[in-house]
Amino acid sequence: MVITKPFSSYILKKNMWRDGFMEFKMCSLPASGKSIISNANTTVQSDIIVPDTKPDIFKVLAVKSVVDLADSHIKKDKINFSGKIRHNILYVGEENPTNICTIEYSTPFGCVCEKNGITEDTAIKYGCGVTKSLCEVVNSRKISVEANVEIQINAIDISKTEVISGEEIPESLAYKSCEYSYDTLRASNRLEFVVSDTVDIGAGEGFEIYDIQAYNEVSEIKAVNNKAVIKGIVNVFILYNDDGKISGYSTEIPYTEIVDIENLASDQTLISHFEISSVDYELPNDDDTVQMTVSIVIRGNIWGYAEESNTIATDIYSPDYAYDIRLNKCILSKVSDVKETRISVKDTLVSTNPSSPISKVYCAWSDITKMESHISDGVVKIEGTMESTAIYCDEYDNLHSAKGVTPFETEIEFSFADKSCQALADASVISSGFVMTSTSDIQIRTVIKLSSAIVSDAETQTITSFSLDEKSSVKKDEQPSILVYYPDDSKTLWDIAKKYNTTCEEIIDVNSLDKDNPIIPGVPVLIPKRYVK
C-alpha cells in the first residue's frame, strides 16, 4: 500500500509574500498513476482456397492460429491495434488418408479498444491470443476459418503534474502535509527479438515440414543501466514427413538477449509479458541431410517501477487574508514484487472413433484460451481454460484428431491484497507432452507458468497553486471575543480553525486541550476571534 506520514503546521508568523505572489517549493507527481485494465475482442474471418498443388480436403485435423500484433496507435480514450493472424491448417487429403497436408494462410485485421482515461501520454502493455477458432469445410477446395482474437491491455498514464511540496512553506500560512512513498512507471518499452538455431534432422526423399510448435519460458530478467538482459528457453517440436513417415523432433533453444530500455535501472520492480508472434524455418538445398534453421519471433513488454517519496502539502490557508487555492486529486500507486508459480494441468483426450483403436500419437499441443484473475483477502486467484489437441492414427494408419478443454486455477498469496487492489496477472504455456494411456485415451500434460503483481492505489488531495489577496484581509472584531463551539464527529480541529480564521495552536492554548486528542464530540471548545489591536 502507499505509505503515508502526516505532518501539520499551525505557525502564524511574519509575512513572506509580495503583492499576493508567494513562492513555493514544487514537486512532480503522476497526474493519475492509476492502472487501467481492459480487453478488446474482434472476430477475424478467413476464406481459404486450397492451392492447386495441394490435394482436395477430406477432413480437417486441426487449425493452429498465431496472432502477430504488429502495431498500436493511441488516441484519446481509444487504442487502435493492427496485425495479422497466421493459420496453419492440418488436413487429410482425399487421395491419401494416411498423410498430413498443410495450408499456411495469413489474414490482416484491426481492432479498437475504447476506454475512458486513455491519452497519448499513456503507456500500454498488452498480450493477445486466439480464444476460439471455428473451421468449416465449404467444399473440397475451400474452407472458412473464424477466429476470435482477444487483446488484454494494461495501461497507465505517465504524464506528470506539479504540486506544492510540504517543505519550505512560508511561515505566515497554516498548512497540512503528508509524506508519501509510492511507485512511478519510470521505464516502459515494447520490444521484439528473434531466437534462432540450426537443428539436424535426418531426412530422406519427400521431406516436408508439417508444423512447428514453440513454447517460450523466460527464466530471468535483469536490469542494468538502460538495458534489460533476458534469459530463457524456447521448447520446440517439429512435425515432419521423412521418407513417407510422419515423425517428430524435439529440442530446446536457450537464449540470452540484451535490449535497450531507456531509464531502466537495477533497483526497479519489473513487470513483463512475452509471447511468440511467429515461427519460421529455412531449409537448405542439400538432399542428404536437413539442417533446419528455426527462427522464433518473440514480442513483449517490460515495465520498470521506481520507488519515490515526497512530502506533499494537502491543505493551506491564511488566517489573515483572503486567498485562492486550487486543489487536485492524484492517485499514487504501490507495486509489489512479481510472484510466480507453475502448475501441471492434465487432460485426457478420447478417441473420436471408438471402433478404431489408437495405434500411435504423432503430436499434441495446448493453448490457453481464457485467463482472468480475482483478488480476495490475501490471495490472487488466477483461473482460465486450456484447449488441447492431439493428432494420431488408428490401426489402419488413418489419421484422426482429438480435442479437449480443461479448466485450471491457482492462488498466489499476497499478505496485503484485498478487493481494492488490482492484479497484474499473466499465464503462459511453457511445455506440453503426451502419453497414450490406452487404445482409446491420450493424456496431455501441460505446464503453465502463472505470475502476478499487486497494485494498490491511494487517492490524495494536492495543491497546484495558492495566492493571497492583500487588499482583502480577514474581517476582525474591534474587541476581543470568544465563540463557543460544539463539535461533532464530522469536524476536526483543523476544520474548525480554518473555518474561523484562527489556528489550531490558539484553540489548544485557550482550552488547554490535549494535543493528541484535542476534539471530543459534544464537548464545547472556546474559539478566540481575531481582533484589531
Short mmCIF file of C-alpha atoms in Angstrom, two decimals:
data_model
loop_
_atom_site.label_atom_id
_atom_site.label_comp_id
_atom_site.label_asym_id
_atom_site.label_seq_id
_atom_site.Cartn_x
_atom_site.Cartn_y
_atom_site.Cartn_z
CA MET A 1 0.00 0.00 0.00
CA VAL A 2 1.01 3.63 -0.34
CA ILE A 3 2.89 4.65 2.80
CA THR A 4 1.91 7.97 4.36
CA LYS A 5 3.27 10.02 7.26
CA PRO A 6 1.13 13.06 8.18
CA PHE A 7 2.57 16.38 9.30
CA SER A 8 0.86 19.63 10.26
CA SER A 9 1.93 23.20 10.93
CA TYR A 10 -0.20 25.88 12.52
CA ILE A 11 2.50 28.57 12.85
CA LEU A 12 1.50 32.17 12.21
CA LYS A 13 4.49 34.49 11.90
CA LYS A 14 5.82 37.27 9.70
CA ASN A 15 4.60 37.90 6.18
CA MET A 16 6.69 36.35 3.39
CA TRP A 17 4.83 37.38 0.24
CA ARG A 18 4.95 40.31 -2.12
CA ASP A 19 1.91 41.68 -3.99
CA GLY A 20 -0.05 38.49 -3.37
CA PHE A 21 2.58 36.30 -5.01
CA MET A 22 4.08 33.51 -2.94
CA GLU A 23 6.92 31.23 -3.87
CA PHE A 24 6.53 27.55 -3.06
CA LYS A 25 8.75 24.57 -3.50
CA MET A 26 7.09 22.33 -6.09
CA CYS A 27 7.33 18.60 -6.67
CA SER A 28 6.34 16.40 -9.58
CA LEU A 29 3.72 13.68 -9.13
CA PRO A 30 1.99 11.26 -11.51
CA ALA A 31 -1.02 13.04 -13.00
CA SER A 32 -3.11 9.94 -12.49
CA GLY A 33 -0.96 6.86 -11.95
CA LYS A 34 -3.95 4.53 -11.89
CA SER A 35 -3.69 1.32 -13.88
CA ILE A 36 -6.39 0.71 -16.48
CA ILE A 37 -7.06 -2.97 -17.16
CA SER A 38 -9.21 -3.75 -20.16
CA ASN A 39 -9.55 -6.01 -23.17
CA ALA A 40 -10.64 -5.84 -26.78
CA ASN A 41 -12.13 -8.56 -28.96
CA THR A 42 -12.54 -8.95 -32.68
CA THR A 43 -13.57 -11.79 -34.98
CA VAL A 44 -11.34 -12.46 -37.98
CA GLN A 45 -12.94 -14.27 -40.91
CA SER A 46 -10.70 -16.09 -43.41
CA ASP A 47 -11.93 -17.83 -46.56
CA ILE A 48 -9.10 -20.07 -47.67
CA ILE A 49 -8.79 -21.68 -51.08
CA VAL A 50 -6.73 -24.85 -51.36
CA PRO A 51 -3.67 -24.19 -53.57
CA ASP A 52 -3.55 -26.03 -56.89
CA THR A 53 -0.54 -28.02 -55.69
CA LYS A 54 -2.48 -29.46 -52.74
CA PRO A 55 -4.98 -32.35 -52.80
CA ASP A 56 -8.70 -31.99 -52.13
CA ILE A 57 -9.81 -31.84 -48.50
CA PHE A 58 -11.20 -34.99 -46.96
CA LYS A 59 -11.27 -33.70 -43.38
CA VAL A 60 -9.55 -31.03 -41.31
CA LEU A 61 -7.46 -32.31 -38.41
CA ALA A 62 -6.63 -29.00 -36.73
CA VAL A 63 -6.25 -25.28 -37.27
CA LYS A 64 -3.31 -23.68 -35.45
CA SER A 65 -3.58 -19.90 -35.23
CA VAL A 66 -0.98 -17.39 -34.03
CA VAL A 67 -1.69 -13.68 -33.61
CA ASP A 68 1.03 -11.31 -34.77
CA LEU A 69 0.08 -7.94 -33.28
CA ALA A 70 2.49 -5.61 -35.02
CA ASP A 71 1.37 -2.08 -34.23
CA SER A 72 -0.70 0.13 -31.93
CA HIS A 73 -1.76 3.78 -32.07
CA ILE A 74 -3.04 5.63 -29.00
CA LYS A 75 -5.69 8.32 -29.25
CA LYS A 76 -7.96 9.90 -26.66
CA ASP A 77 -9.99 7.17 -24.95
CA LYS A 78 -9.02 4.52 -27.51
CA ILE A 79 -6.20 2.33 -28.82
CA ASN A 80 -6.10 1.15 -32.44
CA PHE A 81 -4.35 -2.20 -32.95
CA SER A 82 -3.32 -3.76 -36.25
CA GLY A 83 -1.70 -7.05 -37.12
CA LYS A 84 -2.32 -10.36 -38.80
CA ILE A 85 -3.39 -13.81 -37.81
CA ARG A 86 -1.42 -16.76 -39.19
CA HIS A 87 -3.29 -20.02 -39.76
CA ASN A 88 -1.69 -23.41 -40.31
CA ILE A 89 -4.37 -25.86 -41.42
CA LEU A 90 -3.53 -29.54 -41.00
CA TYR A 91 -5.85 -31.76 -43.04
CA VAL A 92 -6.21 -35.16 -44.63
CA GLY A 93 -6.47 -35.28 -48.41
CA GLU A 94 -8.98 -37.38 -50.28
CA GLU A 95 -6.24 -39.21 -52.19
CA ASN A 96 -4.27 -40.43 -49.16
CA PRO A 97 -5.99 -40.64 -45.74
CA THR A 98 -2.70 -41.68 -44.09
CA ASN A 99 -0.76 -38.49 -44.88
CA ILE A 100 -0.96 -34.95 -43.48
CA CYS A 101 -1.40 -31.98 -45.79
CA THR A 102 -0.89 -28.38 -44.75
CA ILE A 103 -2.02 -24.91 -45.83
CA GLU A 104 -0.47 -21.73 -44.43
CA TYR A 105 -2.55 -18.57 -44.65
CA SER A 106 -2.38 -15.06 -43.15
CA THR A 107 -5.20 -12.53 -42.71
CA PRO A 108 -4.67 -8.89 -41.67
CA PHE A 109 -7.01 -7.42 -39.07
CA GLY A 110 -7.61 -4.32 -36.99
CA CYS A 111 -9.12 -3.89 -33.54
CA VAL A 112 -10.15 -0.91 -31.41
CA CYS A 113 -10.15 -0.78 -27.61
CA GLU A 114 -12.26 2.08 -26.26
CA LYS A 115 -11.60 3.02 -22.65
CA ASN A 116 -12.05 6.32 -20.82
CA GLY A 117 -8.83 7.71 -19.39
CA ILE A 118 -6.50 6.63 -22.19
CA THR A 119 -4.47 9.52 -23.63
CA GLU A 120 -1.39 9.99 -25.77
CA ASP A 121 0.59 10.08 -22.51
CA THR A 122 -0.45 6.51 -21.74
CA ALA A 123 2.00 3.60 -21.62
CA ILE A 124 0.43 0.29 -22.63
CA LYS A 125 1.38 -3.32 -22.04
CA TYR A 126 -0.64 -5.91 -23.91
CA GLY A 127 -0.86 -9.55 -24.84
CA CYS A 128 -3.04 -11.31 -27.38
CA GLY A 129 -4.25 -14.72 -28.42
CA VAL A 130 -6.99 -16.71 -30.12
CA THR A 131 -9.72 -17.63 -27.66
CA LYS A 132 -11.88 -19.57 -30.10
CA SER A 133 -11.46 -20.89 -33.64
CA LEU A 134 -14.12 -22.47 -35.84
CA CYS A 135 -13.37 -24.22 -39.11
CA GLU A 136 -15.96 -25.12 -41.75
CA VAL A 137 -15.22 -27.15 -44.87
CA VAL A 138 -17.23 -25.32 -47.52
CA ASN A 139 -16.23 -27.78 -50.24
CA SER A 140 -13.23 -29.91 -51.12
CA ARG A 141 -11.30 -26.83 -52.31
CA LYS A 142 -12.40 -24.22 -49.80
CA ILE A 143 -12.51 -23.82 -46.03
CA SER A 144 -13.73 -20.97 -43.84
CA VAL A 145 -11.97 -20.15 -40.56
CA GLU A 146 -13.49 -17.84 -37.96
CA ALA A 147 -11.11 -16.86 -35.15
CA ASN A 148 -11.88 -14.74 -32.11
CA VAL A 149 -8.87 -12.60 -31.16
CA GLU A 150 -8.65 -11.17 -27.65
CA ILE A 151 -6.20 -8.43 -26.65
CA GLN A 152 -5.57 -7.98 -22.92
CA ILE A 153 -4.46 -4.45 -22.09
CA ASN A 154 -2.82 -2.80 -19.10
CA ALA A 155 -2.49 0.98 -19.50
CA ILE A 156 -1.13 3.69 -17.21
CA ASP A 157 -0.96 7.47 -17.55
CA ILE A 158 2.71 8.50 -17.36
CA SER A 159 2.16 12.28 -17.51
CA LYS A 160 3.25 14.42 -14.56
CA THR A 161 1.69 17.32 -12.66
CA GLU A 162 3.39 19.94 -10.50
CA VAL A 163 2.03 20.32 -6.96
CA ILE A 164 3.06 22.31 -3.89
CA SER A 165 5.53 20.48 -1.72
CA GLY A 166 5.03 20.16 2.01
CA GLU A 167 8.51 21.57 2.57
CA GLU A 168 9.60 25.23 2.82
CA ILE A 169 6.06 26.62 3.03
CA PRO A 170 6.03 30.32 4.09
CA GLU A 171 5.72 30.59 7.85
CA SER A 172 2.79 33.01 7.61
CA LEU A 173 0.49 30.21 6.47
CA ALA A 174 -1.18 27.33 8.23
CA TYR A 175 -0.75 24.08 6.33
CA LYS A 176 -1.07 20.32 6.44
CA SER A 177 1.33 17.98 4.68
CA CYS A 178 1.97 14.29 4.34
CA GLU A 179 4.96 12.20 3.32
CA TYR A 180 4.08 9.67 0.61
CA SER A 181 6.10 6.67 -0.54
CA TYR A 182 4.87 5.39 -3.90
CA ASP A 183 5.98 3.82 -7.21
CA THR A 184 6.10 5.50 -10.60
CA LEU A 185 6.47 3.92 -14.02
CA ARG A 186 9.98 5.07 -14.89
CA ALA A 187 10.73 2.77 -17.86
CA SER A 188 8.49 1.13 -20.45
CA ASN A 189 9.19 -0.43 -23.80
CA ARG A 190 7.57 -2.64 -26.43
CA LEU A 191 10.32 -4.94 -27.67
CA GLU A 192 10.98 -7.65 -30.23
CA PHE A 193 13.79 -10.15 -30.66
CA VAL A 194 14.46 -13.32 -32.65
CA VAL A 195 15.60 -16.64 -31.21
CA SER A 196 17.08 -18.94 -33.85
CA ASP A 197 19.03 -22.18 -34.02
CA THR A 198 20.07 -24.83 -36.51
CA VAL A 199 18.80 -28.37 -35.89
CA ASP A 200 19.89 -31.56 -37.64
CA ILE A 201 17.11 -33.82 -38.86
CA GLY A 202 17.91 -36.94 -40.84
CA ALA A 203 15.86 -36.69 -44.00
CA GLY A 204 15.11 -38.78 -46.98
CA GLU A 205 13.04 -38.43 -50.10
CA GLY A 206 9.93 -36.27 -49.87
CA PHE A 207 10.98 -34.42 -46.71
CA GLU A 208 8.28 -31.93 -45.67
CA ILE A 209 7.59 -29.81 -42.59
CA TYR A 210 4.03 -30.08 -41.31
CA ASP A 211 4.11 -27.93 -38.22
CA ILE A 212 6.42 -26.36 -35.63
CA GLN A 213 5.27 -25.88 -32.06
CA ALA A 214 7.15 -23.46 -29.83
CA TYR A 215 6.75 -22.55 -26.15
CA ASN A 216 8.72 -19.73 -24.57
CA GLU A 217 9.83 -19.64 -20.94
CA VAL A 218 11.58 -16.51 -19.67
CA SER A 219 13.70 -17.61 -16.71
CA GLU A 220 15.34 -14.31 -15.73
CA ILE A 221 15.20 -10.58 -16.47
CA LYS A 222 17.98 -8.41 -15.12
CA ALA A 223 18.01 -4.61 -15.41
CA VAL A 224 21.35 -2.84 -15.81
CA ASN A 225 21.67 0.85 -16.78
CA ASN A 226 19.13 1.36 -19.58
CA LYS A 227 19.31 -2.27 -20.68
CA ALA A 228 17.47 -5.49 -19.91
CA VAL A 229 19.19 -8.88 -20.02
CA ILE A 230 16.58 -11.53 -20.82
CA LYS A 231 17.34 -15.23 -20.39
CA GLY A 232 15.05 -18.05 -21.37
CA ILE A 233 14.41 -21.27 -23.25
CA VAL A 234 12.19 -22.00 -26.24
CA ASN A 235 10.87 -25.58 -26.34
CA VAL A 236 10.43 -26.62 -29.98
CA PHE A 237 8.65 -29.62 -31.50
CA ILE A 238 8.85 -30.21 -35.27
CA LEU A 239 6.29 -32.44 -37.01
CA TYR A 240 7.53 -33.56 -40.42
CA ASN A 241 7.42 -36.19 -43.17
CA ASP A 242 10.57 -38.23 -43.66
CA ASP A 243 10.58 -40.90 -46.39
CA GLY A 244 6.79 -41.10 -46.27
CA LYS A 245 6.68 -41.50 -42.49
CA ILE A 246 5.27 -38.97 -40.05
CA SER A 247 7.96 -38.14 -37.49
CA GLY A 248 8.62 -35.70 -34.68
CA TYR A 249 11.70 -33.95 -33.31
CA SER A 250 12.07 -32.08 -30.03
CA THR A 251 14.75 -29.62 -28.98
CA GLU A 252 15.41 -26.77 -26.57
CA ILE A 253 16.87 -23.45 -27.68
CA PRO A 254 18.37 -21.43 -24.81
CA TYR A 255 18.85 -17.72 -25.37
CA THR A 256 20.19 -14.55 -23.82
CA GLU A 257 19.02 -11.25 -25.28
CA ILE A 258 20.08 -7.71 -24.37
CA VAL A 259 17.61 -4.96 -25.26
CA ASP A 260 17.78 -1.20 -24.77
CA ILE A 261 15.16 0.32 -22.47
CA GLU A 262 15.53 3.98 -21.57
CA ASN A 263 15.57 4.80 -17.82
CA LEU A 264 15.64 1.13 -16.77
CA ALA A 265 17.63 0.58 -13.57
CA SER A 266 18.61 -2.31 -11.33
CA ASP A 267 16.60 -1.10 -8.31
CA GLN A 268 13.26 -1.09 -10.15
CA THR A 269 10.38 -3.54 -9.86
CA LEU A 270 9.95 -5.22 -13.26
CA ILE A 271 6.62 -6.26 -14.79
CA SER A 272 6.80 -8.13 -18.09
CA HIS A 273 4.85 -10.07 -20.68
CA PHE A 274 6.19 -12.07 -23.64
CA GLU A 275 4.56 -14.06 -26.42
CA ILE A 276 5.58 -15.82 -29.62
CA SER A 277 4.30 -13.88 -32.61
CA SER A 278 5.66 -16.09 -35.42
CA VAL A 279 7.68 -19.24 -36.11
CA ASP A 280 9.56 -19.62 -39.39
CA TYR A 281 12.06 -22.06 -40.81
CA GLU A 282 14.53 -22.31 -43.68
CA LEU A 283 15.63 -25.49 -45.45
CA PRO A 284 18.92 -25.96 -47.34
CA ASN A 285 19.15 -27.41 -50.83
CA ASP A 286 21.13 -30.43 -49.63
CA ASP A 287 19.10 -33.59 -50.25
CA ASP A 288 21.11 -35.88 -47.96
CA THR A 289 20.54 -34.25 -44.58
CA VAL A 290 18.43 -31.41 -43.32
CA GLN A 291 19.95 -28.69 -41.20
CA MET A 292 16.90 -26.60 -40.50
CA THR A 293 17.21 -23.04 -39.28
CA VAL A 294 14.30 -22.34 -36.95
CA SER A 295 13.52 -18.69 -36.13
CA ILE A 296 11.08 -17.68 -33.40
CA VAL A 297 9.98 -14.05 -33.16
CA ILE A 298 9.18 -13.02 -29.59
CA ARG A 299 7.41 -9.78 -28.75
CA GLY A 300 6.73 -8.36 -25.33
CA ASN A 301 6.74 -5.51 -22.85
CA ILE A 302 8.92 -4.64 -19.88
CA TRP A 303 7.88 -2.03 -17.32
CA GLY A 304 10.17 -0.70 -14.63
CA TYR A 305 8.62 0.83 -11.48
CA ALA A 306 10.84 3.02 -9.30
CA GLU A 307 10.12 3.92 -5.68
CA GLU A 308 9.84 7.62 -4.88
CA SER A 309 8.90 9.65 -1.82
CA ASN A 310 7.73 13.24 -1.43
CA THR A 311 6.31 15.43 1.30
CA ILE A 312 3.17 16.95 -0.22
CA ALA A 313 1.03 19.83 1.02
CA THR A 314 -2.57 18.67 1.30
CA ASP A 315 -4.18 21.90 2.58
CA ILE A 316 -3.13 25.54 3.11
CA TYR A 317 -4.95 28.61 4.38
CA SER A 318 -4.20 32.11 5.66
CA PRO A 319 -5.94 33.37 8.80
CA ASP A 320 -5.22 36.98 7.79
CA TYR A 321 -6.06 37.35 4.11
CA ALA A 322 -8.43 36.09 1.50
CA TYR A 323 -6.76 33.53 -0.70
CA ASP A 324 -7.22 31.48 -3.83
CA ILE A 325 -6.35 27.79 -3.71
CA ARG A 326 -6.57 25.23 -6.49
CA LEU A 327 -6.91 21.65 -5.39
CA ASN A 328 -6.35 18.49 -7.38
CA LYS A 329 -6.67 14.76 -6.82
CA CYS A 330 -3.71 12.49 -7.52
CA ILE A 331 -3.66 8.71 -7.49
CA LEU A 332 -0.42 7.28 -6.12
CA SER A 333 0.34 3.59 -6.57
CA LYS A 334 2.44 0.98 -4.85
CA VAL A 335 3.53 -2.09 -6.86
CA SER A 336 4.52 -5.35 -5.22
CA ASP A 337 7.22 -7.67 -6.46
CA VAL A 338 6.13 -10.26 -9.03
CA LYS A 339 5.37 -13.71 -7.65
CA GLU A 340 5.45 -16.78 -9.89
CA THR A 341 4.22 -20.34 -9.72
CA ARG A 342 3.91 -23.32 -12.04
CA ILE A 343 1.08 -25.79 -12.29
CA SER A 344 0.77 -29.05 -14.20
CA VAL A 345 -2.58 -29.48 -15.93
CA LYS A 346 -3.70 -32.90 -17.17
CA ASP A 347 -6.29 -33.51 -19.83
CA THR A 348 -7.47 -36.84 -21.21
CA LEU A 349 -8.48 -36.86 -24.87
CA VAL A 350 -10.73 -39.67 -26.06
CA SER A 351 -10.59 -41.27 -29.50
CA THR A 352 -13.12 -39.74 -31.87
CA ASN A 353 -13.82 -43.17 -33.36
CA PRO A 354 -14.20 -45.83 -30.64
CA SER A 355 -14.40 -48.59 -33.24
CA SER A 356 -10.88 -47.72 -34.46
CA PRO A 357 -8.35 -48.02 -31.59
CA ILE A 358 -5.50 -45.55 -31.30
CA SER A 359 -2.31 -47.01 -32.73
CA LYS A 360 0.16 -44.11 -32.50
CA VAL A 361 0.13 -40.49 -31.35
CA TYR A 362 2.17 -38.15 -33.53
CA CYS A 363 1.89 -34.85 -31.70
CA ALA A 364 -0.13 -32.88 -29.18
CA TRP A 365 -0.22 -29.28 -28.04
CA SER A 366 -2.09 -26.98 -25.67
CA ASP A 367 -3.12 -23.33 -25.75
CA ILE A 368 -4.60 -21.06 -23.09
CA THR A 369 -7.90 -19.77 -24.44
CA LYS A 370 -9.07 -17.82 -21.40
CA MET A 371 -7.42 -16.27 -18.34
CA GLU A 372 -8.76 -13.96 -15.65
CA SER A 373 -7.82 -13.03 -12.10
CA HIS A 374 -9.74 -12.23 -8.92
CA ILE A 375 -8.50 -10.69 -5.67
CA SER A 376 -9.71 -11.59 -2.21
CA ASP A 377 -8.14 -11.04 1.19
CA GLY A 378 -4.55 -12.19 0.97
CA VAL A 379 -4.64 -14.01 -2.38
CA VAL A 380 -4.84 -13.54 -6.12
CA LYS A 381 -6.83 -16.29 -7.78
CA ILE A 382 -5.92 -16.94 -11.43
CA GLU A 383 -8.21 -19.18 -13.44
CA GLY A 384 -8.80 -19.99 -17.07
CA THR A 385 -9.27 -22.69 -19.68
CA MET A 386 -6.81 -24.66 -21.77
CA GLU A 387 -7.57 -26.30 -25.11
CA SER A 388 -5.59 -29.40 -26.08
CA THR A 389 -5.31 -31.13 -29.46
CA ALA A 390 -3.71 -34.43 -30.47
CA ILE A 391 -3.13 -35.97 -33.90
CA TYR A 392 -2.97 -39.75 -34.05
CA CYS A 393 -3.54 -42.73 -36.36
CA ASP A 394 -5.60 -45.87 -35.96
CA GLU A 395 -4.55 -49.44 -36.69
CA TYR A 396 -5.09 -48.81 -40.42
CA ASP A 397 -2.84 -45.70 -40.35
CA ASN A 398 -5.82 -43.44 -41.00
CA LEU A 399 -5.30 -40.02 -39.40
CA HIS A 400 -7.58 -38.50 -36.76
CA SER A 401 -7.54 -35.68 -34.23
CA ALA A 402 -8.96 -35.32 -30.73
CA LYS A 403 -9.66 -32.15 -28.78
CA GLY A 404 -10.50 -31.25 -25.21
CA VAL A 405 -10.97 -28.22 -22.97
CA THR A 406 -9.74 -28.24 -19.37
CA PRO A 407 -10.15 -25.55 -16.69
CA PHE A 408 -7.25 -24.58 -14.46
CA GLU A 409 -6.85 -22.37 -11.40
CA THR A 410 -4.31 -21.49 -8.75
CA GLU A 411 -3.82 -18.99 -5.93
CA ILE A 412 -0.83 -16.74 -5.25
CA GLU A 413 -0.54 -15.29 -1.75
CA PHE A 414 -0.05 -11.56 -1.13
CA SER A 415 -0.31 -10.52 2.50
CA PHE A 416 -1.85 -7.08 1.79
CA ALA A 417 -4.07 -8.00 -1.16
CA ASP A 418 -7.72 -7.01 -0.92
CA LYS A 419 -10.55 -6.13 -3.28
CA SER A 420 -9.38 -2.53 -3.56
CA CYS A 421 -6.16 -3.67 -5.28
CA GLN A 422 -5.55 -4.60 -8.89
CA ALA A 423 -3.78 -7.75 -10.06
CA LEU A 424 -1.35 -7.65 -12.98
CA ALA A 425 -1.66 -11.37 -13.77
CA ASP A 426 -0.12 -13.38 -16.60
CA ALA A 427 -0.25 -17.00 -17.77
CA SER A 428 1.61 -18.90 -20.47
CA VAL A 429 2.21 -22.49 -21.56
CA ILE A 430 5.90 -23.37 -21.21
CA SER A 431 5.79 -27.08 -22.14
CA SER A 432 3.37 -29.76 -23.25
CA GLY A 433 3.77 -33.53 -23.54
CA PHE A 434 1.60 -36.58 -24.11
CA VAL A 435 1.34 -40.28 -23.39
CA MET A 436 -1.05 -42.89 -24.80
CA THR A 437 -2.67 -44.40 -21.72
CA SER A 438 -4.86 -46.88 -23.64
CA THR A 439 -6.05 -47.61 -27.15
CA SER A 440 -8.82 -45.06 -26.63
CA ASP A 441 -7.20 -42.39 -24.42
CA ILE A 442 -4.40 -39.84 -24.76
CA GLN A 443 -3.22 -37.96 -21.69
CA ILE A 444 -1.91 -34.43 -22.27
CA ARG A 445 0.29 -32.98 -19.54
CA THR A 446 0.86 -29.23 -19.80
CA VAL A 447 2.98 -26.98 -17.60
CA ILE A 448 1.60 -23.46 -17.20
CA LYS A 449 3.60 -20.60 -15.73
CA LEU A 450 1.49 -18.08 -13.82
CA SER A 451 2.59 -14.80 -12.31
CA SER A 452 1.09 -11.73 -10.72
CA ALA A 453 1.96 -8.44 -9.10
CA ILE A 454 -0.36 -6.35 -6.96
CA VAL A 455 -1.06 -2.65 -7.46
CA SER A 456 -2.65 -0.68 -4.62
CA ASP A 457 -3.85 2.86 -5.28
CA ALA A 458 -4.31 5.75 -2.84
CA GLU A 459 -6.06 9.00 -3.76
CA THR A 460 -4.64 12.12 -2.16
CA GLN A 461 -5.56 15.79 -2.26
CA THR A 462 -2.84 18.02 -3.69
CA ILE A 463 -2.49 21.77 -4.29
CA THR A 464 -1.44 23.07 -7.69
CA SER A 465 -1.47 26.81 -6.82
CA PHE A 466 -2.04 29.18 -3.89
CA SER A 467 -2.17 33.00 -3.86
CA LEU A 468 -3.20 35.79 -1.46
CA ASP A 469 -5.23 38.96 -1.89
CA GLU A 470 -3.59 41.59 0.35
CA LYS A 471 -6.43 44.02 -0.32
CA SER A 472 -8.99 41.64 1.17
CA SER A 473 -7.88 41.00 4.70
CA VAL A 474 -9.95 38.85 7.03
CA LYS A 475 -12.51 40.95 8.92
CA LYS A 476 -11.57 41.36 12.59
CA ASP A 477 -13.65 42.40 15.60
CA GLU A 478 -12.99 45.71 17.36
CA GLN A 479 -12.93 43.99 20.73
CA PRO A 480 -11.63 40.62 21.86
CA SER A 481 -14.35 37.94 21.89
CA ILE A 482 -14.81 34.22 22.34
CA LEU A 483 -17.01 31.85 20.34
CA VAL A 484 -18.37 28.70 21.99
CA TYR A 485 -18.36 25.81 19.53
CA TYR A 486 -19.91 22.36 19.98
CA PRO A 487 -18.03 19.93 17.68
CA ASP A 488 -19.46 16.75 16.19
CA ASP A 489 -17.88 13.67 14.62
CA SER A 490 -17.54 15.30 11.20
CA LYS A 491 -15.21 18.13 12.23
CA THR A 492 -11.53 18.06 13.07
CA LEU A 493 -9.51 20.71 14.88
CA TRP A 494 -8.07 21.75 11.52
CA ASP A 495 -11.57 22.21 10.04
CA ILE A 496 -12.65 24.39 12.97
CA ALA A 497 -9.53 26.60 12.93
CA LYS A 498 -9.75 27.09 9.17
CA LYS A 499 -13.45 27.99 9.32
CA TYR A 500 -12.98 30.70 11.97
CA ASN A 501 -9.70 32.15 10.62
CA THR A 502 -7.61 31.16 13.60
CA THR A 503 -5.03 28.48 14.22
CA CYS A 504 -5.07 25.08 15.87
CA GLU A 505 -2.42 26.18 18.35
CA GLU A 506 -4.52 29.14 19.51
CA ILE A 507 -7.53 26.88 20.15
CA ILE A 508 -5.36 24.36 22.01
CA ASP A 509 -3.78 27.08 24.17
CA VAL A 510 -7.07 28.78 25.09
CA ASN A 511 -8.77 25.49 26.01
CA SER A 512 -5.72 23.68 27.46
CA LEU A 513 -6.51 20.77 25.16
CA ASP A 514 -4.63 17.52 24.74
CA LYS A 515 -2.63 17.88 21.50
CA ASP A 516 -3.01 14.17 20.69
CA ASN A 517 -6.79 14.13 21.17
CA PRO A 518 -7.98 17.75 21.19
CA ILE A 519 -11.58 17.39 20.00
CA ILE A 520 -14.23 15.36 21.80
CA PRO A 521 -17.67 15.36 20.10
CA GLY A 522 -20.22 17.27 22.18
CA VAL A 523 -17.65 18.88 24.49
CA PRO A 524 -17.61 22.64 23.80
CA VAL A 525 -14.44 24.49 22.87
CA LEU A 526 -13.75 28.20 23.09
CA ILE A 527 -12.56 29.81 19.87
CA PRO A 528 -10.72 33.15 20.15
CA LYS A 529 -11.91 35.55 17.46
CA ARG A 530 -9.20 37.74 15.94
CA TYR A 531 -9.40 41.44 16.79
CA VAL A 532 -7.73 44.72 15.83
CA LYS A 533 -5.03 45.74 18.30
#
